Every structure is written in structure tokens, then in C-alpha cells.
Amino acid sequence: RGSQEAFSYIATLLSTSTTLQVLKLAGTEMQPDSGLLIAQAVSKCPTLALIDLHDNFLTHHTADALGRILGERASRATPHSLKTILLKDNSALGERGAPALFKPLASDKSVACLDVSGCNVTNEGLLALCNSLVTNTSLMTITLSNNHVAEDGVVELARALLKHPACTQLDLARH
């Protein structure tokens, strides 16, 4: 289990590495402050392709930071290397975090896999994702299982995906 000090060193590693491609910190009991620290450091690691932060205690602040990073990176001339974001089972991301993470996906050209299962995503968050899918061309795998999405949200997602041919995998189990 990680301590704030350990996560601080990992954030420094992320900030300085030019070779790190995969970072798995699932189930490390990461607290919100550490999650924010790690999320901010992700922006400084040009080679990171996968970040796995599932099953921690992350809040909307982490989603906000990741969303800002996606938005900033999308405006750069060269796309970022981050392809996979795994946030599964961080139930405190919820209502406020999902829209903050999903909106920047509209201009993102790199993220191909997003897992926010068990993150208390609601219809509001799902609608933000639907709006982003209109212009996003990279997102291929979307995992939304174990969330709080109503039938009308699923209908809107299906409509959005009709116009998003890149999607090859969709998981809505136990919504």
C-alpha cells in the first residue's frame, strides 16, 4: 500500500521519465491528494501509454486533473502517447468527475480505451461522453459497467455511437 511519500516519488519519476510507458497503481489505497499529484505528473511524461488507477479512493479532483491534461495535450501539434485510462472502482469520481474527464475527449486524438466502471457515472456524465463522441475519433473501448445510468442515457449513448465508428467494444453490464 502506498504512502503519500511513495506517491510523491512516483510523481517525480513520471515527471522526469522519458521512457516509462505503463504505470499500474491499482488497489494501492491511493488517497485523493496522491491521485491529484499523480494525475498532474502524467502531463509531464511524454511516453506514458497506460495509466491504471483502479480500485483506489480517487475523487472528482483526479478526474478534473486528467481532463485538463487531455485538453492541453489535444491542443499540441503532436498527439500524446496516453492510450489507456483505467479508473474502475473509484466510486467517488462520480457525478462531478465523469463530465470533467469526458468533455476533453471531444478533441483528444489518442485515448483508445477508457474504463470508468463502478465510478458512479450518472446520466449527466454519460451525456458529456455522448457529446464528446461526436468529434472524437480515437476512443475504441468504453467500459461503463456498474454505474448509475438510466435507460434514456443508454439510448443517447447508442445514438452517439451510431456516429462514432471507431468504437469496437462497449460494456454497459449492470448499469
Coordinates of C-alpha atoms in Angstrom, one line a residue, residues 45-153:
C45 CA 5.6 12.0 -19.1
P46 CA 5.6 12.0 -22.9
T47 CA 5.9 8.2 -23.3
L48 CA 3.1 7.1 -20.8
A49 CA 0.7 4.9 -22.8
L50 CA -1.3 3.3 -19.9
I51 CA -2.3 4.5 -16.5
D52 CA -4.1 2.1 -14.2
L53 CA -5.5 3.8 -11.1
H54 CA -8.4 1.5 -10.5
D55 CA -9.7 0.5 -7.1
N56 CA -8.4 3.4 -5.1
F57 CA -10.0 6.4 -3.3
L58 CA -9.9 8.9 -6.1
T59 CA -12.3 11.8 -6.3
H60 CA -13.5 14.2 -9.0
H61 CA -10.3 16.2 -8.4
T62 CA -8.3 13.5 -10.1
A63 CA -10.7 13.3 -13.0
D64 CA -10.5 17.2 -13.3
A65 CA -6.8 17.0 -13.5
L66 CA -6.8 14.2 -16.0
G67 CA -9.4 16.1 -18.1
R68 CA -7.2 19.2 -18.1
I69 CA -4.3 17.1 -19.2
L70 CA -6.3 15.6 -22.1
G71 CA -7.5 19.1 -23.1
E72 CA -4.0 20.6 -23.0
R73 CA -2.4 17.7 -24.9
A74 CA -5.1 17.7 -27.6
S75 CA -4.1 21.3 -28.5
R76 CA -0.5 20.3 -29.1
A77 CA 0.8 19.7 -32.6
T78 CA 1.9 16.2 -31.8
P79 CA -0.5 13.8 -30.1
H80 CA 0.3 12.4 -26.7
S81 CA 1.1 8.8 -26.1
L82 CA -1.6 8.1 -23.4
K83 CA -3.9 5.4 -25.0
T84 CA -5.5 3.7 -21.9
I85 CA -7.0 5.2 -18.8
L86 CA -8.3 2.7 -16.2
L87 CA -10.2 4.3 -13.3
K88 CA -12.5 1.4 -12.5
D89 CA -14.0 1.2 -9.0
N90 CA -13.3 4.7 -7.9
S91 CA -16.8 5.4 -6.8
A92 CA -16.1 8.9 -5.5
L93 CA -15.2 10.1 -9.1
G94 CA -19.0 10.1 -9.7
E95 CA -21.2 12.9 -10.8
R96 CA -18.7 15.7 -10.9
G97 CA -15.7 13.7 -12.1
A98 CA -17.2 12.0 -15.2
P99 CA -18.1 15.2 -17.1
A100 CA -14.7 16.7 -16.3
L101 CA -13.0 13.7 -17.7
F102 CA -15.3 13.1 -20.7
K103 CA -15.6 16.7 -22.1
P104 CA -11.9 16.9 -23.2
L105 CA -12.2 13.7 -25.1
A106 CA -14.0 15.7 -27.8
S107 CA -10.7 17.0 -29.1
D108 CA -8.5 14.1 -28.0
K109 CA -6.9 12.1 -30.7
S110 CA -5.0 9.4 -28.7
V111 CA -7.0 7.8 -25.9
A112 CA -8.4 4.5 -27.3
C113 CA -9.5 2.7 -24.1
L114 CA -11.4 4.2 -21.1
D115 CA -12.7 2.2 -18.1
V116 CA -14.8 4.0 -15.7
S117 CA -16.9 1.1 -14.5
G118 CA -18.0 1.3 -10.9
C119 CA -17.3 5.1 -10.8
N120 CA -20.8 6.2 -10.1
V121 CA -21.2 7.7 -13.6
T122 CA -24.7 9.2 -14.0
N123 CA -26.7 10.4 -17.0
E124 CA -25.1 13.8 -16.8
G125 CA -21.6 12.3 -17.2
L126 CA -22.8 10.0 -19.9
L127 CA -24.3 12.9 -21.8
A128 CA -20.9 14.6 -21.7
L129 CA -19.4 11.5 -23.2
C130 CA -22.0 11.4 -25.9
N131 CA -21.2 15.0 -26.8
S132 CA -17.5 14.2 -27.0
L133 CA -18.1 11.2 -29.2
V134 CA -19.4 13.5 -32.0
T135 CA -15.8 14.7 -32.7
N136 CA -13.6 12.1 -31.0
T137 CA -12.0 9.7 -33.5
S138 CA -9.8 7.5 -31.2
L139 CA -11.9 6.0 -28.5
M140 CA -12.4 2.3 -29.3
T141 CA -13.2 0.7 -25.9
I142 CA -15.6 2.2 -23.5
T143 CA -16.3 0.4 -20.2
L144 CA -19.2 1.9 -18.2
S145 CA -20.5 -1.2 -16.3
N146 CA -21.7 -0.9 -12.7
N147 CA -22.8 2.7 -12.9
H148 CA -26.0 4.7 -12.3
V149 CA -27.1 5.3 -15.9
A150 CA -30.8 5.4 -16.7
E151 CA -32.4 4.0 -19.9
D152 CA -32.6 7.4 -21.5
G153 CA -28.8 7.8 -21.0

